[in-house]
Coordinates of C-alpha atoms in Angstrom, one line a residue:
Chain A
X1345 CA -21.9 28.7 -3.5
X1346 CA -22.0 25.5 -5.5
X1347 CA -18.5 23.8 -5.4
X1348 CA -18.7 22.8 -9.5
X1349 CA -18.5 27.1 -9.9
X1350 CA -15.9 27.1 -7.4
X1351 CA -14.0 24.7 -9.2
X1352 CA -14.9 26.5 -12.6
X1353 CA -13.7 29.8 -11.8
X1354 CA -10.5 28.3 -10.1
X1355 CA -10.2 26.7 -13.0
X1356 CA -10.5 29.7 -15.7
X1357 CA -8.5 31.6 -12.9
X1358 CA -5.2 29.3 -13.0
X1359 CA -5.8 29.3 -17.1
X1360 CA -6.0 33.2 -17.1
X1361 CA -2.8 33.2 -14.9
X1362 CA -0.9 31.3 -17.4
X1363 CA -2.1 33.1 -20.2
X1364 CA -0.8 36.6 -18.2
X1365 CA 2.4 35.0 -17.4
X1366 CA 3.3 33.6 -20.8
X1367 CA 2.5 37.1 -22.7
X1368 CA 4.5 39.0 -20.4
X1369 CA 7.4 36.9 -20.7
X1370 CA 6.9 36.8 -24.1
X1371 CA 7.2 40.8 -24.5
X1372 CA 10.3 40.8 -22.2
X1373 CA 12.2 38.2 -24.3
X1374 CA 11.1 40.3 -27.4
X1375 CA 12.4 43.5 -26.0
X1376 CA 15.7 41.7 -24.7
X1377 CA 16.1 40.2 -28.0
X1378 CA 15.8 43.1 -29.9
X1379 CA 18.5 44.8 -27.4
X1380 CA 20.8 42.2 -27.8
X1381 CA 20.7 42.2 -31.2
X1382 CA 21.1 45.6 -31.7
X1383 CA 24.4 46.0 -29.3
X1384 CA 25.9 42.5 -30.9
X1385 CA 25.1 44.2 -34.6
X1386 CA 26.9 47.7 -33.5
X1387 CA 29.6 45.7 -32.0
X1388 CA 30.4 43.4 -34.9
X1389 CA 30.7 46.1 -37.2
X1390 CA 33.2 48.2 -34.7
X1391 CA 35.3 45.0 -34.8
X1392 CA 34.8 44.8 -38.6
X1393 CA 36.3 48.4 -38.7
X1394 CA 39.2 48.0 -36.7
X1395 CA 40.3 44.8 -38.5
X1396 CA 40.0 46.0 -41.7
X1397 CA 41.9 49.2 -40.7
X1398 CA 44.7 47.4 -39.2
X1399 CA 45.6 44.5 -40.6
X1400 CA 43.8 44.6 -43.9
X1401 CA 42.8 40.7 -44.2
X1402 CA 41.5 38.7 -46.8
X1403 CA 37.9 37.0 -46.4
X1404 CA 38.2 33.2 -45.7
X1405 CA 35.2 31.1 -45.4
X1406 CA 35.9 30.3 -41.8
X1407 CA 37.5 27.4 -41.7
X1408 CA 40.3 28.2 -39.6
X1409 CA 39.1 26.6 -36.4
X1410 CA 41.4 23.3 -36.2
X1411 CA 38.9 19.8 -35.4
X1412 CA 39.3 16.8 -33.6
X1413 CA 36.9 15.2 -35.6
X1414 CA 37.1 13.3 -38.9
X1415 CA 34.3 14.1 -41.3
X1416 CA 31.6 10.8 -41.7
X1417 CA 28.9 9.9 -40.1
X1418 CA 29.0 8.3 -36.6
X1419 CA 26.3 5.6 -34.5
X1420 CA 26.6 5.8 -30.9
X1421 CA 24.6 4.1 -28.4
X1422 CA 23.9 4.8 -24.5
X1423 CA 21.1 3.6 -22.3
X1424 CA 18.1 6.2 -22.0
X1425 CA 14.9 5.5 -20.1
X1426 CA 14.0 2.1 -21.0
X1427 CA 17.0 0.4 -22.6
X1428 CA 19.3 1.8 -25.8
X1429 CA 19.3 5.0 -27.7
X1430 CA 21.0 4.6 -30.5
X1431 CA 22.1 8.7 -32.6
X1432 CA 23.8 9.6 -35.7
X1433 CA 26.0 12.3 -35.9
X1434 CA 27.5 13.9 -39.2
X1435 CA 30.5 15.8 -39.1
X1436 CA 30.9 17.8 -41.8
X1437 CA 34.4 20.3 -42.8
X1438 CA 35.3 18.9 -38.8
X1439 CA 32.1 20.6 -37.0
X1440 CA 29.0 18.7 -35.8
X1441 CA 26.2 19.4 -38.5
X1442 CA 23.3 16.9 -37.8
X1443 CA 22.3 14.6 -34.9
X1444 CA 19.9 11.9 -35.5
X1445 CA 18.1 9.8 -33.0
X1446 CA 18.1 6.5 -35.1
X1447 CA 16.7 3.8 -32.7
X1448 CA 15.0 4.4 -29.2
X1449 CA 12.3 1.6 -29.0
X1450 CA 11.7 1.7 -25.4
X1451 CA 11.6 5.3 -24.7
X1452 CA 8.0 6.8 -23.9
X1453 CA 6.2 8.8 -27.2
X1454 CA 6.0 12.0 -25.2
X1455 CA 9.3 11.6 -22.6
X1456 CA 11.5 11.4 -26.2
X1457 CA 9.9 14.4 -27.8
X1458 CA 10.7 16.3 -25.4
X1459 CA 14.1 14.8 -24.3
X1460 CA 14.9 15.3 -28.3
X1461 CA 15.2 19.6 -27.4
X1462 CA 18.5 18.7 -26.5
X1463 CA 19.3 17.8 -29.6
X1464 CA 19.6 21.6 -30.8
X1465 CA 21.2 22.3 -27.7
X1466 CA 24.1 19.7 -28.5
X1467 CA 24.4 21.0 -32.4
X1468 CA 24.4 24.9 -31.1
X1469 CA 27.0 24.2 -28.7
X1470 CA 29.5 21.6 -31.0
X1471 CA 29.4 19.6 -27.5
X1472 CA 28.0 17.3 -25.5
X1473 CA 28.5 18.6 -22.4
X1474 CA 24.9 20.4 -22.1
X1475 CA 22.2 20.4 -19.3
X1476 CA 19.8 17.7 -19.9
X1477 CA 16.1 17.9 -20.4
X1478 CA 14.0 18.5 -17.0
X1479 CA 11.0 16.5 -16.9
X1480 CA 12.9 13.9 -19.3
X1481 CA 16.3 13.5 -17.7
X1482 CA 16.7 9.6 -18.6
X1483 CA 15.7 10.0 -22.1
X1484 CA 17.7 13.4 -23.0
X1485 CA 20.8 11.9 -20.9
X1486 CA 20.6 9.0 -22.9
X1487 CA 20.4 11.0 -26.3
X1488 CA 23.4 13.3 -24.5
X1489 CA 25.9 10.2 -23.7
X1490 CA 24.8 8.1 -27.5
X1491 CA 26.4 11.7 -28.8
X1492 CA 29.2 11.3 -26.3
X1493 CA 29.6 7.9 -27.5
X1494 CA 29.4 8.9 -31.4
X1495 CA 31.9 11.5 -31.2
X1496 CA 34.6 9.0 -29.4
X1497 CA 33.9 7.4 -32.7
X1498 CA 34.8 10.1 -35.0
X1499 CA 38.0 11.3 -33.4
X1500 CA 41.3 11.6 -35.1
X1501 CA 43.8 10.0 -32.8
X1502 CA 41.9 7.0 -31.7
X1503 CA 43.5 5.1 -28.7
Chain B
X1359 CA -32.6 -10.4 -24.8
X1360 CA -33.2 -12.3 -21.4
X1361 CA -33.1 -10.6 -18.1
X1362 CA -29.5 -10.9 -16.5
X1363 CA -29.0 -11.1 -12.9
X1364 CA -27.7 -8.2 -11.5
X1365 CA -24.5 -10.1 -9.9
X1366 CA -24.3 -11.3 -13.4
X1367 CA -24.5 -8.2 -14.3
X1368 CA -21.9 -6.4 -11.8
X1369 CA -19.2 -9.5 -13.0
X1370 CA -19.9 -8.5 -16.8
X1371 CA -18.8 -4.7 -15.9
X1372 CA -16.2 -6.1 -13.4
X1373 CA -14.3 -8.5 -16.4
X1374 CA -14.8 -5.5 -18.4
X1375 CA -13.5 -3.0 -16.8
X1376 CA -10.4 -5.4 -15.7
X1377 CA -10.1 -5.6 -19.6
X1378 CA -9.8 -2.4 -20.7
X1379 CA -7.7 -1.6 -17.6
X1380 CA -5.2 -4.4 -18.9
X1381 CA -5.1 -3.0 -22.3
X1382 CA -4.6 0.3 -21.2
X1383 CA -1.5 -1.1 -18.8
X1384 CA 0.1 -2.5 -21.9
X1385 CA -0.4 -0.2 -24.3
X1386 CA -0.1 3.1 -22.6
X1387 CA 1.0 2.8 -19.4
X1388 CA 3.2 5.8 -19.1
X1389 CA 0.2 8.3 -19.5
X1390 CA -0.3 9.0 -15.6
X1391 CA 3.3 10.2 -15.4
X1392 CA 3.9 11.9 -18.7
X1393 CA 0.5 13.9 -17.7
X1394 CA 2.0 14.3 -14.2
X1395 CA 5.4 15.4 -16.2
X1396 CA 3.3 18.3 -17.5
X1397 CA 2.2 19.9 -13.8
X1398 CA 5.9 19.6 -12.7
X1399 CA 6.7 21.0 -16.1
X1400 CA 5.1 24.4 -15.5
X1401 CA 6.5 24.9 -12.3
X1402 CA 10.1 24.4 -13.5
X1403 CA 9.1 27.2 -16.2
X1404 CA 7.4 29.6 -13.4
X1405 CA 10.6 28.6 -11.0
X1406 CA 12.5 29.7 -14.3
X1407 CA 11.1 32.6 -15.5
X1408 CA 10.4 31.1 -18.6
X1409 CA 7.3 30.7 -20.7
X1410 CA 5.1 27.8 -20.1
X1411 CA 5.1 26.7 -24.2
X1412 CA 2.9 24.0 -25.4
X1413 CA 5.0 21.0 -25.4
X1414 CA 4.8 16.8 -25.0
X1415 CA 3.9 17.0 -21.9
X1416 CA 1.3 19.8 -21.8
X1417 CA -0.3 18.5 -24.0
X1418 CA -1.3 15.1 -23.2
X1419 CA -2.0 16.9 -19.9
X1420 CA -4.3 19.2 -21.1
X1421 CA -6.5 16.3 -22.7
X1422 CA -6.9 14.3 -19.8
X1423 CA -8.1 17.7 -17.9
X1424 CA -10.3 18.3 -20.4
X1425 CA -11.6 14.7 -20.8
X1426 CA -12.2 14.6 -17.0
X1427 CA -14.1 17.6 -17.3
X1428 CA -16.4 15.8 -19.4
X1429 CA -16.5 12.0 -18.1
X1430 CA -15.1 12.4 -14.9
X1431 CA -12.4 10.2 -13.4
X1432 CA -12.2 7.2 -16.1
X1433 CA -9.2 7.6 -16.4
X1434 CA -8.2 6.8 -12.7
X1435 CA -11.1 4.0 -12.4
X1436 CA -10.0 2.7 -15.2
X1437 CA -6.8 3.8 -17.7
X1438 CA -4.0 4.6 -14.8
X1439 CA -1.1 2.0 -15.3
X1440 CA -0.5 2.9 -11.5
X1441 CA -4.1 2.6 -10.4
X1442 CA -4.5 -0.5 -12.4
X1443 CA -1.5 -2.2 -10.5
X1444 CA -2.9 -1.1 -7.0
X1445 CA -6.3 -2.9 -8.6
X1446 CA -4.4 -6.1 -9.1
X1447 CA -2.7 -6.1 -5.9
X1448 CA -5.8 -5.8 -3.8
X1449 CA -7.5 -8.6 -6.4
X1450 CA -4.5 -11.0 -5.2
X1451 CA -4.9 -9.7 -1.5
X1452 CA -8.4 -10.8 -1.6
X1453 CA -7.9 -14.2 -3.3
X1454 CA -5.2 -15.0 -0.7
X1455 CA -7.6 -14.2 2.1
X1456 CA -10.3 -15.7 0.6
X1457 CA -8.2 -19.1 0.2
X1458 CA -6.8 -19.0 4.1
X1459 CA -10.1 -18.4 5.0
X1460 CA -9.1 -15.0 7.0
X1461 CA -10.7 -11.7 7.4
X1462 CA -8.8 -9.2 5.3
X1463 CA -7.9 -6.3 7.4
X1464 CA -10.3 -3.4 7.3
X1465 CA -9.4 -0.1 7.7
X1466 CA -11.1 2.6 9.4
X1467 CA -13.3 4.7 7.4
X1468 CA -13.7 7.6 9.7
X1469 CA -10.2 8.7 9.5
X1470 CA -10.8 9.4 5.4
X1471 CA -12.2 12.3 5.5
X1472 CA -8.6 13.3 6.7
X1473 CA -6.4 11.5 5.0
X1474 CA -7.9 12.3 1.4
X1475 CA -6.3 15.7 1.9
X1476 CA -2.9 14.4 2.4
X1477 CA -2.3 14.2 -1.6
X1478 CA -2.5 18.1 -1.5
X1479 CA 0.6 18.4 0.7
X1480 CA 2.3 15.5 -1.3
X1481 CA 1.0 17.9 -4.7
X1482 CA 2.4 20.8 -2.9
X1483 CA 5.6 19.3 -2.2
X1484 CA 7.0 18.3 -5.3
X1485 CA 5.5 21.1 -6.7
X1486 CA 7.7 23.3 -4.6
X1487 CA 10.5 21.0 -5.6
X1488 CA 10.1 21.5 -9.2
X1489 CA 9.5 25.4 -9.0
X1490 CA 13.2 25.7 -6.6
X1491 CA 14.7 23.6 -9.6
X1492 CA 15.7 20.5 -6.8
X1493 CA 14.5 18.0 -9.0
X1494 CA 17.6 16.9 -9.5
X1495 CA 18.3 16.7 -6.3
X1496 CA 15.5 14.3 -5.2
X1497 CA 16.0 11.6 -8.4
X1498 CA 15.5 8.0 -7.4
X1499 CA 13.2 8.9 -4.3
X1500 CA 9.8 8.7 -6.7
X1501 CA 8.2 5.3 -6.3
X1502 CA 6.8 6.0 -10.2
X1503 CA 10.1 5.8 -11.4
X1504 CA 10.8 2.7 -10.0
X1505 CA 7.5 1.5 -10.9
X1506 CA 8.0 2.8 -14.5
X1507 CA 11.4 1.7 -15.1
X1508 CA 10.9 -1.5 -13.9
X1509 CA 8.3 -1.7 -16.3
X1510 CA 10.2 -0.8 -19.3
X1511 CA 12.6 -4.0 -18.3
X1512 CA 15.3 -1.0 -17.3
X1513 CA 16.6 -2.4 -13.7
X1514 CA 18.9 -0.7 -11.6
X1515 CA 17.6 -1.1 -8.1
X1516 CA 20.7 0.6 -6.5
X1517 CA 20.0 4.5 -7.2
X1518 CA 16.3 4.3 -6.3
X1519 CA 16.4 2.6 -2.4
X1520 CA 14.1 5.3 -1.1
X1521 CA 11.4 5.0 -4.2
X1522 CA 11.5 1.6 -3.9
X1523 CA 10.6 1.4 -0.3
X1524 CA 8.3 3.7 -1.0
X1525 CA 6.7 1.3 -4.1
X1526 CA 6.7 -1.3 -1.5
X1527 CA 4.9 0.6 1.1
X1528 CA 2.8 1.8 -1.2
X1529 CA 1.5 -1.9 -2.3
X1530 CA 0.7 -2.7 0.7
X1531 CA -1.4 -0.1 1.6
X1532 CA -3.3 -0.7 -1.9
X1533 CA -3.6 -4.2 -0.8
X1534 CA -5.4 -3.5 2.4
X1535 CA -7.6 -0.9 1.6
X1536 CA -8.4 -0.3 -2.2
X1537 CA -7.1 2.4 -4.3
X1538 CA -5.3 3.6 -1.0
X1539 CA -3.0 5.7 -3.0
X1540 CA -5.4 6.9 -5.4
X1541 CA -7.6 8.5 -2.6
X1542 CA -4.6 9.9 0.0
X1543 CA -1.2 10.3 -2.0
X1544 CA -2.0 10.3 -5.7
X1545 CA -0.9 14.1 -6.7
X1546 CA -1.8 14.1 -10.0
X1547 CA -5.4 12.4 -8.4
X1548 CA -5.2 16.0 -6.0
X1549 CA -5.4 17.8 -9.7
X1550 CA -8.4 15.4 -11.3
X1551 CA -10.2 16.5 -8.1
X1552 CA -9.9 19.9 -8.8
X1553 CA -11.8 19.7 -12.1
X1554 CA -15.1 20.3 -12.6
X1555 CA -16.4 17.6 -14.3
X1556 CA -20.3 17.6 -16.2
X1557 CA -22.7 16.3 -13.3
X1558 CA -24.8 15.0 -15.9
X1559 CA -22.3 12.2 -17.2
X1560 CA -21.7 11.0 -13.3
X1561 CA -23.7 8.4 -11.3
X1562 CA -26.0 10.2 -9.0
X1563 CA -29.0 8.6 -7.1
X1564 CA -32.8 9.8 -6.4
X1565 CA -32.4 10.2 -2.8
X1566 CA -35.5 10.0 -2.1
X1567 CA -36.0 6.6 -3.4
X1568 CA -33.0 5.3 -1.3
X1569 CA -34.3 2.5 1.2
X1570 CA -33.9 3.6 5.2
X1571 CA -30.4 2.9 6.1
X1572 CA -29.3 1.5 3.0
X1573 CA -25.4 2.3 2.1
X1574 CA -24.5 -0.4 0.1
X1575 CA -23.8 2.1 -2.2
X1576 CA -21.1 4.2 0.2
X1577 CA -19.8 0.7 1.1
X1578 CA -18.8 -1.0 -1.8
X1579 CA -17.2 2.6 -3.1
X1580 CA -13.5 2.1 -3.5
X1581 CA -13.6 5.8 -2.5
X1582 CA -16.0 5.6 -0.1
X1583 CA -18.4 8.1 -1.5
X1584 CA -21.5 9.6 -0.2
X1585 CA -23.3 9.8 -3.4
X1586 CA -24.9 12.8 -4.9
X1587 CA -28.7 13.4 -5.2
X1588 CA -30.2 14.4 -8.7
X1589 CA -30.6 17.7 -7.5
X1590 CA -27.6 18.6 -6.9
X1591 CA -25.1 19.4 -9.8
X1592 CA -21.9 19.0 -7.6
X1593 CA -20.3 15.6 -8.2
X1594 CA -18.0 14.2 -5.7
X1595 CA -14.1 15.0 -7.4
X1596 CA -13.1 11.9 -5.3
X1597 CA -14.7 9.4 -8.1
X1598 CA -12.8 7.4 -10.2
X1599 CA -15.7 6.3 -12.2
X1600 CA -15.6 2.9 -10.8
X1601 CA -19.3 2.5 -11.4
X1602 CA -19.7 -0.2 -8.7
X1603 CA -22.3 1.8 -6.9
X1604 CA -24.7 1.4 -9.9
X1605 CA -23.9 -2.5 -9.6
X1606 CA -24.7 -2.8 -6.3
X1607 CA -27.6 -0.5 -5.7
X1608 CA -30.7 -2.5 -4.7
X1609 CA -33.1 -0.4 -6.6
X1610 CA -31.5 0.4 -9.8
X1611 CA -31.4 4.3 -7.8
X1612 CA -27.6 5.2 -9.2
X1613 CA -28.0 6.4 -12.9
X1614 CA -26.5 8.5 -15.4
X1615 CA -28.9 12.0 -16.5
X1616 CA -28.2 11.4 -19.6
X1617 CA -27.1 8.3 -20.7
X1618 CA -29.5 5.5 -20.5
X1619 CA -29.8 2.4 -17.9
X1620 CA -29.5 0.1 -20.2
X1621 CA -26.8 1.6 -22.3
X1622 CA -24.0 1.6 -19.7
X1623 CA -21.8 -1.5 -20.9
X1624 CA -21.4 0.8 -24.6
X1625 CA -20.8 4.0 -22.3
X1626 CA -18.0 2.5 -20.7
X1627 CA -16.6 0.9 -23.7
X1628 CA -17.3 4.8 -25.4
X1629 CA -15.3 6.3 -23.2
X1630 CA -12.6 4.0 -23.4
X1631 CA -12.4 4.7 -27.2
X1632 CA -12.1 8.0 -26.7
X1633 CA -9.5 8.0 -23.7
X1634 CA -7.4 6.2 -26.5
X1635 CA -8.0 8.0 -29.2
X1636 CA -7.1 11.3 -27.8
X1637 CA -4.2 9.7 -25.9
X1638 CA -2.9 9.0 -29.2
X1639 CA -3.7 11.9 -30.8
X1640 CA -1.8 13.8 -27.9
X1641 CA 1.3 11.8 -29.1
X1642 CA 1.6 9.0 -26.4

């Protein structure tokens, strides 16, 4: 057979793979989700019970955890792919409640978009001690140690 | 118009081609990698277990496939930053030569047919790598790295000893024999080969219009390329769109189907524009 259908079917073949793959995932993750919703729901109200049963405590607003950081915004800077990343972080009632990537102008269009996932990661986490991106390591480490950088900045007892 | 010479005319689509390959070096010259970025991306998912979502990389990706499934190869002959440099290297390789009045060294075009498979295994490998999740493990031993933070002005020789021998080896095999890497180590090359790209946008010749013996075709491909007849719908996935063969040919024999003799200069500048303008639009 002619190799330009050989490579067309290979072609629709890998593309059909991928298309498989990614919907089954997708229904596992669903189902997962679901469950771990569900048991984390049941749970939480248990605890809710209990609490309210023994030691009958008021509602705060949550505030309880004590912070290291003083509220403001913060610039930090590290090196990323191709020279300075400069963030923004806001710290807001002591946590951690935007990160900004103000300045990056030699980091590659694509490397950065992708590098910036590890943005949420950093905000979800309150740290930034997280996994960098794969595929976009100097970029996201860059964006990861300009956090670093910008939360030395906004710590109480500076030294 | 007048009637050009055709070595006029071959130096016309030489300068051009050098000039879009210069603007493409300046202003995108991190496509090759960030497309690239997206194969190894999709093994780290599949090595994962996660879902292989749309993202930077896949995307820019997916429009070179799909441009090279329409044009061919341009983008290797004539938008790869990496391809680009190999281009320049040989072009100072030959000047040299020229000037010290010495032979440059030829290589030996019956071990090709070999060698052109060895960008599979290379493929292979680091798609292995990336699937196991040891790309960590092997950072600093890519010569496009090196390459690409060199370009961006960001130099810290130190970490990268293995990629940059591996640049430097890799120079001087594009210095002695044109497009060397392209053709045996290029892995994201091993993917453009595997698309099927529209025989009817691709140089092909009437064979049987071909003077006996003639191969000055075959011999001035960078690629080394027996040439496809008319008849035939499969297009070697080994071209990089060069168009040097059409140049060359003694009896105007290498055309397009559908695009017309005459018209070639705008096809090339055509595609060009549209390389950029959905490398743009793909976020680059």
């Amino acid at each position: 057979m002619n190799r330009y259908f050989i490579k067309i079917i290979n072609l629709l073949l890998i593309l059909g793979a991928i298309y498989i793959y990614n919907n089954t995932l997708e229904n596992r993750v669903k189902a997962e989700e679901i469950a771990r919703l569900s048991a984390e729901l049941e749970s939480a109200n248990n605890q809710l019970d209990e609490y309210e049963k023994f030691f009958d405590v008021e509602k705060t607003d949550g505030n309880i955890v004590e912070s290291d950081y003083v509220d403001g915004k913060y610039e930090g800077s590290a090196k990323g792919y191709g020279g300075d990343i400069t963030v923004e972080v806001t710290i807001k009632n002591g946590s951690m409640t935007d990160l900004r990537i103000v300045s990056a102008p030699n980091e590659d269009g694509a490397y950065l978009k992708m590098a910036s996932s590890i943005v949420k990661d950093i905000l979800k986490e309150q740290s930034s001690s997280v996994d960098t991106v794969s595929g976009a390591t100097y970029s996201s480490t860059g964006i990861r140690d300009a956090t670093k950088n910008a939360l030395e900045n906004a710590k109480k007892n500076k030294e | 118009m007048k009637e050009m010479t055709p070595l006029k005319k071959r130096k016309i689509h030489a300068g051009v081609r050098a000039g879009i390959q210069l603007m493409f070096f300046i202003l995108m010259p991190s496509a090759f990698t960030t497309a690239f970025a997206g194969v190894k991306y999709i093994f780290v998912q599949l090595g994962n277990r996660e879902p292989i979502e749309f993202n930077a990389f896949i995307k820019v990706l997916s429009v070179l496939l799909v441009y090279t499934a329409v044009f061919g190869r341009f983008f290797c002959g004539y938008a790869c930053a990496f391809g680009s440099l190999g281009d320049a290297v040989r072009a100072l390789y030959m000047s040299i030569c020229k000037k010290m009045k010495k032979k440059p060294v030829a290589i030996n075009e019956t071990m090709n047919k070999l060698f052109i498979y060895v960008k599979y295994l290379v493929l292979l490998m680091i798609v292995f790598v990336s699937y196991k999740g040891m790309a960590t493990s092997t950072k600093g031993m890519s010569p496009w790295d090196v390459f690409s933070m060199l370009r961006a002005g960001n130099i810290e020789m130190g970490a990268y000893i293995i990629g940059t021998v591996l640049l430097v080896l890799i120079l001087i095999g594009m210095a002695i024999c044109e497009r060397f890497f392209c053709r045996f180590l290029c892995p994201m090359g091993a993917v453009f080969t595997l698309i099927p790209s529209i025989p009817y946008l691709s140089l092909r010749r009437t064979r049987t219009n071909c003077i006996n013996g003639c191969s000055a075709c075959k011999r001035v491909c960078p690629c080394n390329i027996e040439l496809s007849d008319v008849s035939s719908i499969e297009i070697s996935g080994e071209c990089i769109q060069c168009g040097k063969c059409r140049g060359i040919c003694p009896k105007q024999n290498v055309k397009r189907t559908l695009v017309p003799q005459n018209f070639e200069l705008c096809f090339t500048i055509i595609r060009a524009a549209i390389l950029v303008a959905i490398l743009i639009w793909a976020g680059l």
